[in-house]
Each structure stands twice: as structure tokens, then as C-alpha cells.
């Protein structure tokens, strides 16, 4: 899909589909009113007739309007002007995005009126670019041909004012985030037989090649030598070999701090480390899951996919910051060599763990990755994981769970989630929860009992999130849709994109 920015005059634009956001009960925004004049008031008459529903996100398609060069006009409601806010803008964009993805027109245009935006144009265009590009996503693998027939390929944005560089940039940023989301969704939607740990590693490698950054892929021998006993304990039950994938996106041009270099990295330039849970299929292991909906455990690598997607987005945006992506990737399977409940394993940190339930495997692979993160002297570490069913019970499928030992980082992530309609909700991480992880046979158990499962999982991770600022995103309820619309969502990439853009702006 290609975005271009065109000068005004929407009424004269030859296009397959012209999208005009309009308020339910207020004068037409300037671009729409030009079109209205050209068709002798047809638009205002249609709106007055009530055919376009008031609710933000409602649409009405008009065909062959005389006096206007466009073949079709899509009126899309911004809702009542008095109630106009970010949510209404998001709803309008989603509706326009859906229409664009389904239209037989090959090219289309959208009117962007400075006066009809709920916030500054840079923000609005970044969201627009992302939502419209994201709506066109189709999972292509099995039915490529039939999926390609509809949807506008070229979309022009018509501004009511002359757009400046930062606004054009914002549109490209939105598109870059959507490209990261598309990659993350593809990886999530693929079955576990295709999207294996080696496949994730190859995907990361190919990205490194494309954008010119380093990707290390550690194989079982390397992981063993490092001493990642917790990570390896999960991999043992599977015929698929595990991989530890380390992506080094060095947009700030800082030398690799894990190699001995005399140059001190200032905290300002310290890398952002993203850690993603990469369980390519979670059967539960010996603590086998029940059969219902077990197919959805192919999505248990969505944390990993969002790290890969975030780095792709950052590379496309050429963000001048350093990002390290760390992905422990493995299957969780019940094999003859699999971990048993009661096994005690030794993590990379030296702390020992009694495995009481092999289905609590995410924390076992993440804890070693969090210890590994330390060597990069991170400015902050964010791990992203489909970690607990309890998170879906607590919060449903609206926000991701956020747990953090750093209030400023937690607030920053919360803000980024609100700004991109990819919200998070913070849960407490008080010391009292640590008691639930007591074990008679090791430094800790890998489960904390029946209650507060999302929190005890994060409490477990916090013991490995040593000396840096750390936040944990539990995306168990948000990484994919279930039921009829089953499919990866690409979350929390909108949030992460916003976060990385913000960090890049802060640094320069
Ligand atoms: N990948 C699952 C979490 C999950 C379950 C995400 C369902 C989305 C939907 C994770 O590895 C897991 O199995 N967690 C257990 C932890 C329990 C054994 C303490 C869970 O949530 O039941
Ligand atoms: Mn599990
Ligand atoms: Zn899992």
C-alpha cells in the first residue's frame, strides 16, 4: 500500500473513492464543504436527511455524485462535534480503513482537516497512517489469491493546510508501525509447525540483513555454555531446537557495549532492551493443557513477534536510538526428556527454581533472558509476554497487563498506550507477593498458587530484573482475537511504536 500527500481540491481529484470525515451536527469541515459546493449541496442534504448515522465510525457510500471527479464518496461520521475526542477519531479511522480495505477501487483519497482533529496533526497523522495501513492486513499464507482482489493500493491524503515535514514524517511513522504489526501478525498466525524457533531466528536474521544491523542466533550448545538452565529446561521436551535470538539495532550508532569498549555510554544513550516470550507452541509440557482451544497456543510467541516487529518499525523509521531485542525461542512439549514437576533447575543468574508446573514455562525462559539483558547496560528493559491466563481473567481483552518496579517507566508506557489506543492497566507488584513463591527445595517455585497469577508471575520475573529499570507487559488477552475473528492483533506494537518514537525525540 502506498501513501502519498496531495495538494487540496478534493472536488477535482480523480479517484476511485474519496473519504470525507464529517461531524454529525456541525458545519462541514473545509475540504468536505468544497466538495459540497461542487455537487450543489448534495452532501449537506444527505447528512440532514439522517441517512448517515450520528455515531462516530458510521459510514455512508455515495456513488457517481455529479460535479465531483471522484467515482465514489464515503461520508464517515466523526460523531457530534461537542463529544469529539480521540476515541471518535480512532473509530472514524477504523471505519475508513475498513472501507478502504474492502473497496473495489484501486486508489482512494482521505480528507484531513486540521480543524477536525482531536489533537495536533502530527499525532493524528501517525494514528491515521497506522490504522489505515493496518486495516488492509490480510493473512496471506493459505489463500493468497482470493485475498488480493479488493482494497485500495494507493491512498492519498488531502490536507486542508500545507503539510510540513513533521506531518509527512508522522504519516510514514504510522505506516512503519503498521508494517511492524503486519510482520508480528504473520508470525503469530502461522502454525507452530512452520513458525518454529529456527523460523523466528531466520526472520530476525533476514531483517538484520535488510536493514544492516547485527543479529546473533545462539544454538543449544551456546545456550548451555552460557548456563541458561531455566530456558533449556523448557526446551528439553521438544524435538525443535531452541534458539536465543539477539537483535542489535544501533540507530544511535553506539558501539556494542557488551564488547569491552572504553567509551562510556551515557544513560541518555543506553539501549532500550526489548525481551519477547517466544514459545512457538505451548502444550503445557508434562502439565499438559486441556484440549479446548489449544490451537491458540501457537500465539504464545506473540511477545517475540512484537519485539521483531518493533525493531522492524524502528528500522523503517530510522529512529536514532539503540534497541536490543532478546528472544528466547522454544516449544513447550511433553517429551521423554521433558522437565517433570518437582525438577529443580539452575538459572543463568545462579538462582535455583523448583518447577511445580511445567505449564508456567514463560517465566522460565524469560528469567534467563532478563539476566542476559544486564550485559547491555540497558536504559530500560521491557519484556512482552503472553504470560498468564489470569491476566485475561483480571482485565479481559481490552488492556494489556502492566507491572513494573519503576513508576516513571510505568507512567510513560501507560501514556503511550492511551495515545495509540493500545491501552495497558497497571497491577501492583508489592513485596508481599514474593512470599507466594517460596519453595522447600530451591530459591523459589515457578508458580505462586491459585490467586493473583499475573502478579506472582511478574514477581517471579522481578527477581531476575536486576539493576535496571524494568517493565513487564502481559499480553495474554490482547495479542490475538478468539472466535470468529481469530487472528493476531499486532498489539502491543502501537504502544511500543509510540514509546520508541518518544524516546528518540527525547534523546535528540
Ligand atoms: N501461555 C500461557 C498463558 C496463556 C494461557 C495465555 C491462555 C493466553 C491464554 C502460559 O504459559 C501458561 O500456561 N500459564 C499458566 C500459568 C499457571 C500454570 C501458573 C496459566 O496461565 O494457566
Ligand atoms: Mn504455559
Ligand atoms: Zn505459555
XYZ file of C-alpha atoms and ligand atoms in Angstrom:
532
model
C 0.000 0.000 0.000
C 1.317 3.385 -0.942
C 0.618 6.677 0.780
C 1.032 9.988 -0.972
C 0.247 13.513 0.075
C -1.605 15.615 -2.439
C -2.495 19.267 -2.555
C -6.080 20.219 -1.767
C -9.024 20.492 -4.222
C -10.770 17.239 -3.282
C -13.692 18.006 -5.633
C -11.389 17.932 -8.667
C -9.452 14.834 -7.694
C -9.953 11.858 -9.975
C -10.054 8.967 -7.587
C -11.957 5.745 -7.022
C -13.048 6.620 -3.507
C -12.959 9.935 -1.694
C -13.319 9.651 2.100
C -14.727 12.671 3.887
C -14.909 12.734 7.682
C -17.827 14.941 8.770
C -19.451 15.888 12.058
C -22.963 14.676 12.755
C -24.439 18.058 13.543
C -21.970 20.787 12.713
C -20.942 22.674 9.580
C -18.854 20.639 7.145
C -15.074 20.793 7.592
C -13.422 22.877 4.886
C -12.443 20.112 2.458
C -15.838 18.439 2.631
C -17.549 21.780 2.158
C -15.650 22.334 -1.108
C -16.989 19.022 -2.343
C -20.439 20.001 -1.124
C -20.324 23.183 -3.189
C -19.213 21.295 -6.267
C -22.212 18.954 -6.035
C -24.672 21.731 -5.194
C -25.205 20.843 -1.576
C -25.848 17.148 -2.031
C -23.603 16.213 0.915
C -25.294 18.554 3.375
C -28.677 17.367 2.133
C -27.713 13.728 2.660
C -26.420 14.465 6.163
C -29.546 16.446 7.026
C -31.672 13.517 5.841
C -30.258 11.360 8.628
C -29.007 8.611 6.328
C -25.552 8.879 7.855
C -25.853 7.684 11.432
C -24.551 10.046 14.092
C -22.261 7.643 15.875
C -18.556 8.117 15.192
C -17.431 5.432 12.781
C -20.712 5.227 10.845
C -20.276 5.483 7.100
C -22.374 6.093 4.010
C -21.234 5.388 0.478
C -22.407 7.648 -2.355
C -21.881 6.677 -5.965
C -21.485 8.856 -9.062
C -22.045 12.237 -7.429
C -22.347 14.828 -10.215
C -19.964 17.763 -10.206
C -17.308 15.770 -8.381
C -14.452 13.917 -10.091
C -14.328 11.035 -7.607
C -16.230 7.869 -8.573
C -17.445 7.312 -5.021
C -17.669 9.389 -1.868
C -17.550 7.837 1.574
C -19.080 10.064 4.222
C -17.814 8.976 7.598
C -19.148 10.353 10.828
C -16.865 11.927 13.414
C -19.835 11.887 15.796
C -21.354 15.025 17.345
C -18.817 17.869 17.414
C -19.416 18.550 21.106
C -18.366 15.000 22.002
C -15.417 14.859 19.615
C -12.368 13.251 21.170
C -9.533 10.786 20.474
C -11.863 7.802 20.632
C -14.124 9.284 17.958
C -11.090 9.879 15.754
C -9.911 6.300 16.233
C -13.408 4.986 15.419
C -13.589 7.124 12.287
C -10.175 5.983 11.102
C -11.031 2.327 11.700
C -14.219 2.683 9.665
C -12.399 4.439 6.832
C -9.640 1.842 7.000
C -12.165 -0.986 6.718
C -13.878 0.682 3.763
C -10.542 1.194 2.014
C -9.580 -2.409 2.608
C -12.831 -3.652 1.051
C -13.424 -1.249 -1.813
C -13.072 -2.403 -5.416
C -11.384 0.968 -6.131
C -7.655 0.633 -6.616
C -6.875 4.116 -5.425
C -8.512 6.386 -2.915
C -8.140 9.638 -1.007
C -8.853 10.853 2.512
C -9.520 14.419 3.526
C -7.542 15.520 6.576
C -8.910 18.733 8.005
C -6.755 20.464 10.561
C -9.856 21.808 12.288
C -11.442 18.354 12.600
C -8.679 16.642 14.578
C -8.869 15.949 18.316
C -5.164 16.673 18.837
C -2.180 18.069 16.993
C -1.782 16.979 13.353
C 1.457 15.042 13.972
C -0.280 12.777 16.440
C -3.414 12.483 14.295
C -1.476 11.575 11.153
C 0.657 8.992 12.888
C -2.503 7.285 14.139
C -4.145 7.631 10.726
C -1.184 6.132 8.905
C -1.042 3.198 11.260
C -4.757 2.409 11.455
C -5.386 2.702 7.731
C -2.366 0.621 6.781
C -3.175 -1.927 9.488
C -6.779 -2.359 8.352
C -5.517 -3.591 4.995
C -3.700 -6.503 6.641
C -4.678 -9.937 5.370
C -3.021 -13.118 6.431
C -1.770 -14.301 3.086
C -0.315 -17.709 3.557
C -3.107 -20.140 2.701
C -5.371 -18.132 0.394
C -3.129 -15.547 -1.201
C -5.018 -15.237 -4.499
C -8.504 -14.761 -3.219
C -7.339 -12.287 -0.572
C -5.800 -9.901 -3.044
C -8.828 -8.906 -5.076
C -10.148 -5.938 -3.128
C -8.751 -2.954 -1.305
C -7.200 0.350 -2.350
C -3.486 0.104 -3.016
C -2.727 3.793 -3.420
C -4.065 6.211 -0.875
C -3.594 9.937 -0.988
C -4.044 12.247 1.953
C -5.537 15.630 1.161
C -4.634 18.287 3.680
C -6.605 21.417 4.443
C -3.324 23.225 5.050
C 0.097 22.766 3.518
C 1.616 19.851 5.390
C 5.047 20.401 6.913
C 7.857 17.847 7.101
C 6.939 16.624 10.584
C 3.420 15.836 9.424
C 4.622 13.867 6.424
C 7.037 12.096 8.726
C 4.190 11.243 11.106
C 2.273 9.548 8.320
C 5.322 7.478 7.431
C 5.813 6.588 11.085
C 2.273 5.293 11.292
C 2.859 3.228 8.194
C 6.102 1.848 9.624
C 4.375 0.765 12.809
C 1.705 -0.967 10.716
C 4.452 -2.764 8.787
C 5.873 -3.978 12.092
C 2.376 -5.097 13.088
C 1.906 -6.984 9.831
C 5.111 -8.923 10.413
C 4.134 -9.650 14.015
C 0.685 -10.832 12.896
C 2.098 -13.072 10.183
C 4.433 -14.731 12.676
C 1.618 -15.157 15.188
C -0.850 -16.553 12.673
C 1.496 -19.180 11.321
C 1.113 -22.638 12.829
C 3.702 -23.963 15.220
C 4.880 -26.456 12.609
C 6.056 -23.567 10.422
C 6.843 -20.827 12.917
C 9.467 -22.733 14.892
C 12.309 -21.250 16.961
C 14.556 -21.587 13.891
C 11.942 -19.777 11.779
C 11.823 -16.865 14.221
C 15.615 -16.734 14.114
C 15.644 -16.704 10.317
C 13.061 -13.926 10.277
C 15.175 -11.841 12.637
C 18.272 -12.561 10.587
C 16.608 -11.550 7.349
C 15.574 -8.250 8.947
C 19.129 -7.656 10.093
C 20.304 -8.218 6.565
C 17.680 -5.963 5.079
C 18.390 -3.061 7.423
C 22.047 -3.644 8.161
C 22.041 -4.496 11.851
C 23.628 -7.403 13.665
C 21.625 -10.455 14.710
C 23.162 -13.189 16.859
C 21.490 -16.563 16.950
C 22.596 -18.840 19.773
C 22.049 -22.579 19.366
C 21.667 -25.169 22.165
C 25.415 -25.574 22.754
C 25.856 -21.807 23.155
C 22.854 -21.554 25.457
C 24.174 -24.444 27.536
C 27.619 -22.851 27.793
C 26.087 -19.602 28.957
C 24.351 -21.500 31.746
C 20.734 -20.805 30.903
C 19.423 -23.828 32.782
C 15.896 -22.465 33.175
C 15.477 -21.712 29.465
C 16.914 -25.084 28.465
C 14.665 -26.964 30.881
C 11.671 -25.829 28.833
C 13.267 -26.767 25.518
C 14.131 -30.319 26.572
C 10.710 -31.787 25.850
C 10.700 -30.717 22.208
C 12.175 -32.088 19.013
C 12.580 -28.492 17.826
C 15.860 -26.968 18.902
C 15.672 -23.750 20.916
C 17.268 -20.510 19.785
C 18.319 -17.407 21.662
C 17.907 -14.556 19.216
C 19.669 -11.260 19.898
C 18.973 -8.339 17.585
C 21.243 -5.290 17.793
C 19.556 -2.280 16.239
C 22.078 0.520 16.696
C 20.285 3.563 15.359
C 22.264 5.896 17.594
C 25.488 4.458 16.269
C 26.786 3.472 19.694
C 29.380 0.687 19.704
C 28.289 -2.636 21.167
C 28.548 -2.187 24.942
C 28.756 -5.924 25.604
C 32.186 -5.869 23.970
C 34.854 -4.257 26.096
C 34.976 -0.677 24.989
C 36.441 2.221 26.928
C 33.858 4.658 25.684
C 31.257 5.155 28.377
C 27.679 5.165 27.180
C 25.754 7.941 28.824
C 22.486 6.887 30.441
C 20.788 9.007 27.783
C 22.075 6.743 25.040
C 21.833 3.456 26.902
C 19.963 0.951 24.778
C 16.326 0.069 25.210
C 16.162 -3.683 25.634
C 13.016 -5.491 24.500
C 12.604 -9.084 25.634
C 9.931 -11.226 23.975
C 8.495 -14.563 25.036
C 8.989 -16.903 22.102
C 7.127 -20.121 22.907
C 6.275 -21.264 19.386
C 3.767 -23.722 20.811
C 2.710 -24.154 24.418
C 1.222 -27.591 25.032
C 1.816 -27.150 28.751
C 4.507 -29.815 28.727
C 4.050 -32.672 31.203
C 1.476 -30.479 32.980
C -0.451 -30.841 29.735
C -3.129 -28.296 28.879
C -6.717 -29.397 28.224
C -7.614 -29.818 24.555
C -10.101 -26.984 24.117
C -8.597 -24.056 22.208
C -5.129 -25.478 22.488
C -4.521 -24.382 18.894
C -4.380 -20.828 20.210
C -1.149 -21.653 21.974
C 0.563 -21.142 18.624
C 0.207 -17.482 19.631
C 2.458 -17.991 22.637
C 5.306 -16.385 20.678
C 3.481 -13.094 20.193
C 5.814 -11.329 22.631
C 8.729 -12.387 20.441
C 6.834 -11.332 17.325
C 6.196 -7.893 18.773
C 9.890 -7.438 19.550
C 10.792 -8.359 15.971
C 8.009 -6.116 14.683
C 9.064 -3.205 16.900
C 12.619 -3.399 15.642
C 11.397 -3.556 12.063
C 9.283 -0.457 12.684
C 12.214 1.353 14.332
C 14.461 0.453 11.405
C 11.885 1.691 8.875
C 11.570 4.941 10.819
C 15.363 5.107 11.133
C 14.972 6.038 14.791
C 18.257 7.361 16.174
C 18.242 5.147 19.260
C 19.751 1.803 20.186
C 17.411 -1.133 20.691
C 18.420 -4.634 21.642
C 15.865 -7.381 21.090
C 16.313 -10.571 23.096
C 14.134 -13.538 22.236
C 14.320 -16.892 23.954
C 12.520 -19.166 21.487
C 11.421 -22.732 22.122
C 8.449 -25.052 22.138
C 6.934 -26.345 25.362
C 6.230 -30.020 24.687
C 5.808 -33.219 26.680
C 8.648 -35.473 25.564
C 10.624 -38.256 27.204
C 13.266 -35.747 28.144
C 10.848 -33.042 29.262
C 11.012 -31.393 32.679
C 8.899 -33.024 35.370
C 7.028 -31.273 38.148
C 9.449 -31.404 41.069
C 12.575 -30.835 38.976
C 14.938 -28.168 40.241
C 16.841 -26.156 37.645
C 19.548 -23.535 37.866
C 19.015 -20.224 36.097
C 21.698 -18.094 34.457
C 21.543 -15.788 37.493
C 22.551 -18.692 39.748
C 19.180 -18.763 41.492
C 17.541 -22.170 41.546
C 13.925 -22.842 40.628
C 11.642 -25.704 41.554
C 9.331 -26.443 38.633
C 5.956 -27.234 40.162
C 4.024 -26.807 36.938
C 5.657 -27.202 33.533
C 2.925 -25.024 32.039
C 4.396 -21.990 33.822
C 7.191 -22.067 31.238
C 7.173 -18.463 30.035
C 8.825 -17.140 33.170
C 11.451 -19.885 32.937
C 12.671 -18.727 29.557
C 12.223 -15.020 30.308
C 14.174 -15.099 33.562
C 17.358 -16.151 31.764
C 16.783 -13.570 29.049
C 16.356 -10.865 31.716
C 19.676 -11.853 33.287
C 21.276 -11.826 29.858
C 19.907 -8.297 29.276
C 22.136 -6.968 32.028
C 25.264 -7.105 29.833
C 23.894 -4.381 27.572
C 23.736 -1.844 30.425
C 20.195 -1.005 29.423
C 18.461 2.319 29.873
C 15.383 0.210 30.462
C 14.143 -3.302 29.813
C 10.605 -4.085 28.712
C 9.553 -7.680 28.444
C 6.496 -8.632 26.432
C 4.823 -11.956 27.021
C 1.606 -13.931 26.655
C 2.328 -14.934 30.206
C -0.802 -15.739 32.171
C -4.384 -16.806 31.599
C -5.040 -14.984 34.874
C -4.397 -11.678 33.094
C -7.328 -12.377 30.762
C -9.486 -13.213 33.788
C -8.487 -9.997 35.551
C -8.595 -7.484 32.708
C -10.436 -9.132 29.840
C -9.225 -8.457 26.332
C -9.181 -4.650 26.432
C -5.898 -3.616 28.071
C -2.618 -5.479 28.382
C -1.367 -6.002 31.921
C 1.495 -3.746 33.038
C 3.724 -4.497 36.008
C 6.798 -2.509 36.836
C 9.250 -1.654 39.552
C 9.684 1.839 38.089
C 6.850 4.348 38.347
C 8.193 6.723 35.722
C 8.588 3.956 33.154
C 5.140 2.591 34.009
C 3.599 6.044 33.553
C 5.398 6.531 30.264
C 4.115 3.217 28.920
C 0.604 3.951 30.146
C 0.634 7.276 28.323
C 1.927 5.673 25.122
C -0.849 3.084 25.347
C -3.503 5.794 25.719
C -2.036 7.805 22.855
C -2.246 4.863 20.466
C -5.495 3.188 21.598
C -3.376 0.232 22.701
C -4.007 0.557 26.389
C -2.418 -1.065 29.409
C -3.564 -1.301 33.005
C -1.065 -1.456 35.820
C -1.269 -4.115 38.510
C 0.608 -3.942 41.829
C 3.914 -5.648 42.408
C 4.242 -5.374 46.171
C 6.810 -7.345 48.143
C 4.094 -9.318 49.914
C 3.505 -11.289 46.730
C 7.061 -12.634 46.808
C 6.163 -14.902 49.749
C 3.883 -16.919 47.480
C 6.878 -18.192 45.528
C 8.518 -19.994 48.452
C 9.921 -23.456 47.829
C 11.346 -26.057 50.190
C 13.764 -27.289 47.568
C 15.038 -24.264 45.664
C 15.341 -20.490 45.879
C 11.829 -20.208 44.503
C 8.985 -22.142 42.912
C 7.823 -21.361 39.393
C 4.186 -20.880 40.436
C 2.569 -18.905 43.224
C -0.654 -20.748 43.869
C -4.186 -20.041 42.789
C -4.597 -16.299 43.322
C -3.078 -13.281 41.641
C -1.429 -15.355 38.925
C -0.433 -12.393 36.781
C 1.208 -10.700 39.734
C 3.045 -13.753 41.052
C 4.385 -14.378 37.525
C 5.717 -10.814 37.421
C 7.019 -11.142 40.994
C 8.987 -14.151 39.793
C 10.445 -12.170 36.884
C 11.309 -9.215 39.106
C 13.865 -11.416 40.887
C 15.850 -11.516 37.666
C 15.340 -7.928 36.557
C 18.465 -6.921 38.398
C 19.844 -3.444 38.266
C 17.889 -1.723 35.545
C 14.548 -0.047 35.058
C 12.106 -2.755 34.145
C 8.535 -3.150 32.987
C 6.573 -6.240 32.032
C 3.660 -6.335 29.602
C 1.335 -9.322 29.900
C -0.354 -9.543 26.505
C -2.198 -12.843 27.073
C -5.561 -11.141 26.479
C -4.588 -8.689 23.768
C -2.174 -10.390 21.347
C -4.858 -12.237 19.439
C -8.615 -12.351 18.887
C -10.515 -15.546 19.572
C -13.702 -16.899 17.999
C -14.901 -15.881 14.573
C -12.237 -13.200 14.192
C -9.432 -15.430 15.364
C -6.128 -13.870 14.433
C -3.157 -11.960 15.783
C -3.827 -8.290 16.618
C -0.307 -6.897 16.361
C -0.613 -5.498 19.877
C 1.281 -4.053 21.717
C 3.079 -2.607 18.701
C 1.104 0.643 18.576
C 2.180 1.279 22.179
C 5.787 0.252 21.560
C 5.989 2.368 18.413
C 4.784 5.395 20.330
C 7.262 4.640 23.111
C 10.251 4.329 20.784
C 9.338 7.490 18.877
C 9.047 9.318 22.189
C 12.423 8.051 23.368
C 14.027 9.056 20.079
C 12.593 12.559 20.394
C 13.774 12.815 23.974
C 17.324 11.918 23.035
C 17.787 14.425 20.226
N 0.929 -19.249 27.597
C 0.260 -19.483 28.811
C -0.628 -18.315 29.220
C -1.899 -18.158 28.456
C -2.962 -19.018 28.672
C -2.063 -17.107 27.599
C -4.134 -18.839 27.996
C -3.263 -16.911 26.945
C -4.303 -17.781 27.140
C 1.262 -19.709 29.932
O 2.433 -20.359 29.581
C 0.573 -20.564 30.940
O 0.282 -21.676 30.628
N 0.346 -20.025 32.134
C -0.324 -20.736 33.148
C 0.377 -20.458 34.434
C -0.059 -21.353 35.573
C 0.371 -22.786 35.306
C 0.551 -20.846 36.835
C -1.769 -20.246 33.184
O -1.998 -19.060 32.963
O -2.653 -21.056 33.385
Mn 2.203 -22.456 29.619
Zn 3.000 -20.139 27.651
